[in-house]
Amino acid sequence: DAGITQSPRHKVTETGTPVTLRCHQTENHRYMYWYRQDPGHGLRLIHYSYGVKDTDKGEVSDGYSVSRSKTEDFLLTLESATSSQTSVYFCAISEGPNGYEQYFGPGTRLTVT
Amino acid sequence: RKEVEQDPGPFNVPEGATVAFNCTYSNSASQSFFWYRQDCRKEPKLLMSVYSSGNEDGRFTAQLNRASQYISLLIRDSKLSDSATYLCVVNLRGSQGNLIFGKGTKLSVKP
């Protein structure tokens, strides 16, 4: 299995609080991605990174920000959590962009009350 | 029209059965194709990439028809351990790896 960890694995937080999720990889892959998965939807891309300090928005980026200061870490921040951000968040890594397989971390279950 | 469409299932089959999943995609700029499986409350795991000429990995066979924008996955001799949700995934050319996921087809293999 690819060396990807996510922390925390579970979190319950209140509306309006900031939340940061961490993705850590030991594969030295250049590309990292944050997805969310909700019932009735496929996985949807939030943000991605194509290198240290290089990030871009995905399909559902509103309300989220990211940072990547090291190759191995990609942080997802919810500046002010809302109930609509209750979801399962997956991080993924890839050696390259198009045509390369992506490997997923174990996920973080976030509940915003 | 949804970008990647799959029959949601569930497909309930007996052990040993052959089962086929179909998937259609709407964007002709789709460049790469994959099948992932996802067990309940787990992360998606890559099952196989799908190549233009079709490819096989043990009991699993994937086919791609670019003209019809159609992808298939065939599982032969189903095992109980094949029970999972199967996700059809495409990657658009020039999208920096932005994968487009179908909602998945649930398979349940019964003894």
mmCIF file of C-alpha atoms in Angstrom:
data_model
loop_
_atom_site.group_PDB
_atom_site.id
_atom_site.type_symbol
_atom_site.label_atom_id
_atom_site.label_comp_id
_atom_site.label_asym_id
_atom_site.label_seq_id
_atom_site.Cartn_x
_atom_site.Cartn_y
_atom_site.Cartn_z
ATOM 1 C CA ASP A 1 0.000 0.000 0.000
ATOM 2 C CA ALA A 2 1.105 3.529 -0.757
ATOM 3 C CA GLY A 3 2.443 5.365 2.254
ATOM 4 C CA ILE A 4 -0.324 7.847 2.878
ATOM 5 C CA THR A 5 -1.720 8.791 6.236
ATOM 6 C CA GLN A 6 -4.421 11.239 7.175
ATOM 7 C CA SER A 7 -5.063 12.898 10.485
ATOM 8 C CA PRO A 8 -7.287 13.080 12.299
ATOM 9 C CA ARG A 9 -9.269 10.054 11.160
ATOM 10 C CA HIS A 10 -12.438 11.273 12.830
ATOM 11 C CA LYS A 11 -13.443 14.718 13.970
ATOM 12 C CA VAL A 12 -16.571 16.355 15.296
ATOM 13 C CA THR A 13 -16.587 20.117 15.350
ATOM 14 C CA GLU A 14 -19.041 22.950 15.711
ATOM 15 C CA THR A 15 -20.245 25.305 13.021
ATOM 16 C CA GLY A 16 -17.996 28.315 12.646
ATOM 17 C CA THR A 17 -14.832 26.733 13.990
ATOM 18 C CA PRO A 18 -11.683 26.353 11.883
ATOM 19 C CA VAL A 19 -10.563 22.834 11.053
ATOM 20 C CA THR A 20 -7.343 21.582 9.496
ATOM 21 C CA LEU A 21 -6.919 18.131 8.032
ATOM 22 C CA ARG A 22 -3.496 16.748 7.312
ATOM 23 C CA CYS A 23 -2.288 14.403 4.612
ATOM 24 C CA HIS A 24 1.188 12.935 4.882
ATOM 25 C CA GLN A 25 2.957 10.811 2.273
ATOM 26 C CA THR A 26 6.215 8.908 2.291
ATOM 27 C CA GLU A 27 6.290 8.227 -1.465
ATOM 28 C CA ASN A 28 7.825 11.541 -2.542
ATOM 29 C CA HIS A 29 5.085 11.975 -5.145
ATOM 30 C CA ARG A 30 4.765 15.403 -6.672
ATOM 31 C CA TYR A 31 0.984 15.545 -6.965
ATOM 32 C CA MET A 32 -1.416 15.547 -4.046
ATOM 33 C CA TYR A 33 -5.193 15.909 -4.035
ATOM 34 C CA TRP A 34 -8.041 16.497 -1.624
ATOM 35 C CA TYR A 35 -11.452 14.976 -2.417
ATOM 36 C CA ARG A 36 -14.700 14.809 -0.538
ATOM 37 C CA GLN A 37 -17.203 11.983 -0.766
ATOM 38 C CA ASP A 38 -20.887 12.417 -0.013
ATOM 39 C CA PRO A 39 -23.871 10.108 -0.455
ATOM 40 C CA GLY A 40 -25.357 10.494 -3.911
ATOM 41 C CA HIS A 41 -22.176 12.016 -5.310
ATOM 42 C CA GLY A 42 -19.003 10.589 -6.676
ATOM 43 C CA LEU A 43 -15.769 11.745 -5.157
ATOM 44 C CA ARG A 44 -15.267 15.417 -5.960
ATOM 45 C CA LEU A 45 -11.997 17.287 -6.120
ATOM 46 C CA ILE A 46 -11.559 20.160 -3.681
ATOM 47 C CA HIS A 47 -7.981 21.316 -4.308
ATOM 48 C CA TYR A 48 -4.794 19.819 -5.601
ATOM 49 C CA SER A 49 -1.091 20.497 -5.509
ATOM 50 C CA TYR A 50 1.491 19.961 -8.236
ATOM 51 C CA GLY A 51 4.495 20.824 -6.122
ATOM 52 C CA VAL A 52 5.633 22.607 -3.006
ATOM 53 C CA LYS A 53 3.692 25.867 -2.733
ATOM 54 C CA ASP A 54 1.909 25.105 -6.024
ATOM 55 C CA THR A 55 -1.801 24.549 -5.607
ATOM 56 C CA ASP A 56 -4.964 25.016 -7.592
ATOM 57 C CA LYS A 57 -8.715 24.770 -7.142
ATOM 58 C CA GLY A 58 -10.895 21.834 -7.951
ATOM 59 C CA GLU A 59 -14.583 21.454 -8.559
ATOM 60 C CA VAL A 60 -15.799 22.224 -5.011
ATOM 61 C CA SER A 61 -13.189 24.582 -3.560
ATOM 62 C CA ASP A 62 -15.464 27.201 -1.957
ATOM 63 C CA GLY A 63 -14.942 27.328 1.801
ATOM 64 C CA TYR A 64 -11.640 25.453 1.665
ATOM 65 C CA SER A 65 -8.008 26.458 1.490
ATOM 66 C CA VAL A 66 -4.866 24.363 1.207
ATOM 67 C CA SER A 67 -1.173 24.650 1.829
ATOM 68 C CA ARG A 68 1.836 22.612 0.895
ATOM 69 C CA SER A 69 5.090 23.713 2.462
ATOM 70 C CA LYS A 70 6.805 20.331 2.144
ATOM 71 C CA THR A 71 6.584 17.588 -0.455
ATOM 72 C CA GLU A 72 5.220 15.142 2.068
ATOM 73 C CA ASP A 73 2.463 17.243 3.644
ATOM 74 C CA PHE A 74 -0.718 18.693 2.181
ATOM 75 C CA LEU A 75 -3.075 20.507 4.537
ATOM 76 C CA LEU A 76 -6.754 21.213 3.978
ATOM 77 C CA THR A 77 -8.312 23.986 6.037
ATOM 78 C CA LEU A 78 -11.937 24.806 6.564
ATOM 79 C CA GLU A 79 -11.732 28.406 7.712
ATOM 80 C CA SER A 80 -15.204 28.407 9.256
ATOM 81 C CA ALA A 81 -16.823 24.996 9.156
ATOM 82 C CA THR A 82 -20.430 24.651 8.033
ATOM 83 C CA SER A 83 -22.807 21.700 8.255
ATOM 84 C CA SER A 84 -22.592 21.276 4.475
ATOM 85 C CA GLN A 85 -18.927 20.377 4.940
ATOM 86 C CA THR A 86 -19.842 17.275 6.892
ATOM 87 C CA SER A 87 -18.283 14.631 4.699
ATOM 88 C CA VAL A 88 -15.566 12.047 4.295
ATOM 89 C CA TYR A 89 -12.351 13.616 3.074
ATOM 90 C CA PHE A 90 -9.797 11.644 1.123
ATOM 91 C CA CYS A 91 -6.292 12.628 0.225
ATOM 92 C CA ALA A 92 -4.661 11.114 -2.844
ATOM 93 C CA ILE A 93 -1.172 11.133 -4.316
ATOM 94 C CA SER A 94 0.184 10.613 -7.790
ATOM 95 C CA GLU A 95 3.558 10.601 -9.510
ATOM 96 C CA GLY A 96 2.261 12.747 -12.315
ATOM 97 C CA PRO A 97 -0.855 14.411 -13.682
ATOM 98 C CA ASN A 98 -2.699 12.885 -16.554
ATOM 99 C CA GLY A 99 -2.629 9.188 -17.042
ATOM 100 C CA TYR A 100 -1.083 8.406 -13.680
ATOM 101 C CA GLU A 101 -2.940 6.366 -11.108
ATOM 102 C CA GLN A 102 -3.885 8.033 -7.873
ATOM 103 C CA TYR A 103 -3.549 6.315 -4.514
ATOM 104 C CA PHE A 104 -5.794 7.256 -1.652
ATOM 105 C CA GLY A 105 -5.322 7.721 2.045
ATOM 106 C CA PRO A 106 -7.678 6.115 4.587
ATOM 107 C CA GLY A 107 -9.926 9.160 4.848
ATOM 108 C CA THR A 108 -11.107 11.562 7.542
ATOM 109 C CA ARG A 109 -14.705 11.541 8.694
ATOM 110 C CA LEU A 110 -15.675 15.083 9.593
ATOM 111 C CA THR A 111 -18.947 15.983 11.256
ATOM 112 C CA VAL A 112 -19.903 19.621 11.654
ATOM 113 C CA THR A 113 -22.699 20.118 14.171
ATOM 114 C CA ARG B 1 -25.750 14.914 -18.546
ATOM 115 C CA LYS B 2 -23.520 13.545 -15.809
ATOM 116 C CA GLU B 3 -19.871 13.244 -16.770
ATOM 117 C CA VAL B 4 -19.461 9.625 -15.720
ATOM 118 C CA GLU B 5 -22.507 7.432 -15.391
ATOM 119 C CA GLN B 6 -22.797 4.008 -13.878
ATOM 120 C CA ASP B 7 -25.654 1.716 -12.984
ATOM 121 C CA PRO B 8 -25.848 2.070 -9.184
ATOM 122 C CA GLY B 9 -26.939 -1.516 -8.673
ATOM 123 C CA PRO B 10 -26.876 -3.303 -6.371
ATOM 124 C CA PHE B 11 -25.853 -6.346 -8.309
ATOM 125 C CA ASN B 12 -26.532 -9.431 -6.227
ATOM 126 C CA VAL B 13 -24.836 -12.501 -7.663
ATOM 127 C CA PRO B 14 -23.913 -15.982 -6.439
ATOM 128 C CA GLU B 15 -20.330 -17.068 -5.993
ATOM 129 C CA GLY B 16 -18.825 -18.192 -9.252
ATOM 130 C CA ALA B 17 -20.998 -15.954 -11.398
ATOM 131 C CA THR B 18 -19.727 -13.645 -14.099
ATOM 132 C CA VAL B 19 -20.776 -10.044 -13.689
ATOM 133 C CA ALA B 20 -20.315 -7.058 -15.972
ATOM 134 C CA PHE B 21 -20.328 -3.373 -15.094
ATOM 135 C CA ASN B 22 -20.781 -0.649 -17.640
ATOM 136 C CA CYS B 23 -19.860 2.986 -17.555
ATOM 137 C CA THR B 24 -20.330 5.859 -19.984
ATOM 138 C CA TYR B 25 -18.505 9.157 -20.028
ATOM 139 C CA SER B 26 -19.599 12.363 -21.650
ATOM 140 C CA ASN B 27 -16.385 14.274 -22.299
ATOM 141 C CA SER B 28 -14.562 13.228 -25.445
ATOM 142 C CA ALA B 29 -11.393 14.828 -24.017
ATOM 143 C CA SER B 30 -11.196 12.005 -21.495
ATOM 144 C CA GLN B 31 -7.732 10.584 -21.762
ATOM 145 C CA SER B 32 -7.199 7.995 -19.056
ATOM 146 C CA PHE B 33 -9.558 5.481 -17.557
ATOM 147 C CA PHE B 34 -9.560 3.452 -14.381
ATOM 148 C CA TRP B 35 -11.606 1.121 -12.281
ATOM 149 C CA TYR B 36 -11.366 1.494 -8.517
ATOM 150 C CA ARG B 37 -13.039 -0.592 -5.864
ATOM 151 C CA GLN B 38 -14.218 0.779 -2.577
ATOM 152 C CA ASP B 39 -15.128 -1.313 0.407
ATOM 153 C CA CYS B 40 -17.643 0.017 2.901
ATOM 154 C CA ARG B 41 -16.184 2.905 4.910
ATOM 155 C CA LYS B 42 -12.793 2.506 3.256
ATOM 156 C CA GLU B 43 -10.768 4.433 0.724
ATOM 157 C CA PRO B 44 -10.975 3.765 -3.023
ATOM 158 C CA LYS B 45 -8.304 1.363 -4.198
ATOM 159 C CA LEU B 46 -7.076 1.109 -7.747
ATOM 160 C CA LEU B 47 -8.293 -2.089 -9.375
ATOM 161 C CA MET B 48 -6.922 -1.539 -12.835
ATOM 162 C CA SER B 49 -6.197 1.017 -15.484
ATOM 163 C CA VAL B 50 -8.119 0.613 -18.730
ATOM 164 C CA TYR B 51 -6.204 0.628 -21.985
ATOM 165 C CA SER B 52 -7.498 1.162 -25.495
ATOM 166 C CA SER B 53 -6.737 -2.400 -26.503
ATOM 167 C CA GLY B 54 -8.468 -3.808 -23.443
ATOM 168 C CA ASN B 55 -6.639 -5.478 -20.626
ATOM 169 C CA GLU B 56 -6.969 -8.374 -18.272
ATOM 170 C CA ASP B 57 -5.750 -9.002 -14.755
ATOM 171 C CA GLY B 58 -6.627 -12.453 -13.526
ATOM 172 C CA ARG B 59 -10.401 -12.702 -13.258
ATOM 173 C CA PHE B 60 -10.871 -9.048 -14.219
ATOM 174 C CA THR B 61 -11.158 -7.753 -17.784
ATOM 175 C CA ALA B 62 -11.539 -4.102 -18.725
ATOM 176 C CA GLN B 63 -12.601 -2.788 -22.104
ATOM 177 C CA LEU B 64 -12.674 0.704 -23.557
ATOM 178 C CA ASN B 65 -14.668 1.884 -26.542
ATOM 179 C CA ARG B 66 -13.638 5.452 -27.308
ATOM 180 C CA ALA B 67 -16.069 5.850 -30.182
ATOM 181 C CA SER B 68 -19.020 5.032 -27.946
ATOM 182 C CA GLN B 69 -17.405 6.603 -24.836
ATOM 183 C CA TYR B 70 -18.010 3.415 -22.953
ATOM 184 C CA ILE B 71 -15.974 1.442 -20.429
ATOM 185 C CA SER B 72 -16.700 -1.988 -19.044
ATOM 186 C CA LEU B 73 -15.434 -4.265 -16.309
ATOM 187 C CA LEU B 74 -16.014 -8.004 -16.350
ATOM 188 C CA ILE B 75 -15.465 -10.121 -13.265
ATOM 189 C CA ARG B 76 -15.345 -13.869 -13.792
ATOM 190 C CA ASP B 77 -15.781 -16.534 -11.130
ATOM 191 C CA SER B 78 -16.971 -14.027 -8.507
ATOM 192 C CA LYS B 79 -15.676 -14.445 -4.965
ATOM 193 C CA LEU B 80 -17.273 -13.307 -1.731
ATOM 194 C CA SER B 81 -14.307 -10.934 -1.369
ATOM 195 C CA ASP B 82 -15.304 -9.162 -4.589
ATOM 196 C CA SER B 83 -18.247 -7.610 -2.748
ATOM 197 C CA ALA B 84 -17.608 -3.869 -2.901
ATOM 198 C CA THR B 85 -18.554 -0.762 -4.819
ATOM 199 C CA TYR B 86 -16.825 -0.407 -8.176
ATOM 200 C CA LEU B 87 -16.001 3.102 -9.321
ATOM 201 C CA CYS B 88 -15.522 4.092 -12.930
ATOM 202 C CA VAL B 89 -13.028 6.938 -13.192
ATOM 203 C CA VAL B 90 -11.847 9.112 -16.067
ATOM 204 C CA ASN B 91 -9.156 11.727 -16.348
ATOM 205 C CA LEU B 92 -9.506 14.616 -18.766
ATOM 206 C CA ARG B 93 -6.623 15.576 -21.008
ATOM 207 C CA GLY B 94 -4.765 18.536 -19.570
ATOM 208 C CA SER B 95 -6.662 18.489 -16.297
ATOM 209 C CA GLN B 96 -3.612 18.042 -14.058
ATOM 210 C CA GLY B 97 -4.896 14.734 -12.861
ATOM 211 C CA ASN B 98 -8.382 15.838 -11.912
ATOM 212 C CA LEU B 99 -10.191 12.516 -11.795
ATOM 213 C CA ILE B 100 -13.905 12.403 -12.516
ATOM 214 C CA PHE B 101 -15.602 9.660 -10.545
ATOM 215 C CA GLY B 102 -18.804 7.840 -11.238
ATOM 216 C CA LYS B 103 -21.031 7.231 -8.259
ATOM 217 C CA GLY B 104 -20.192 3.567 -8.285
ATOM 218 C CA THR B 105 -21.911 0.228 -8.763
ATOM 219 C CA LYS B 106 -22.438 -1.892 -5.689
ATOM 220 C CA LEU B 107 -21.719 -5.605 -5.987
ATOM 221 C CA SER B 108 -22.792 -8.176 -3.454
ATOM 222 C CA VAL B 109 -21.574 -11.734 -3.964
ATOM 223 C CA LYS B 110 -23.559 -14.296 -2.029
ATOM 224 C CA PRO B 111 -22.568 -17.843 -1.006
#
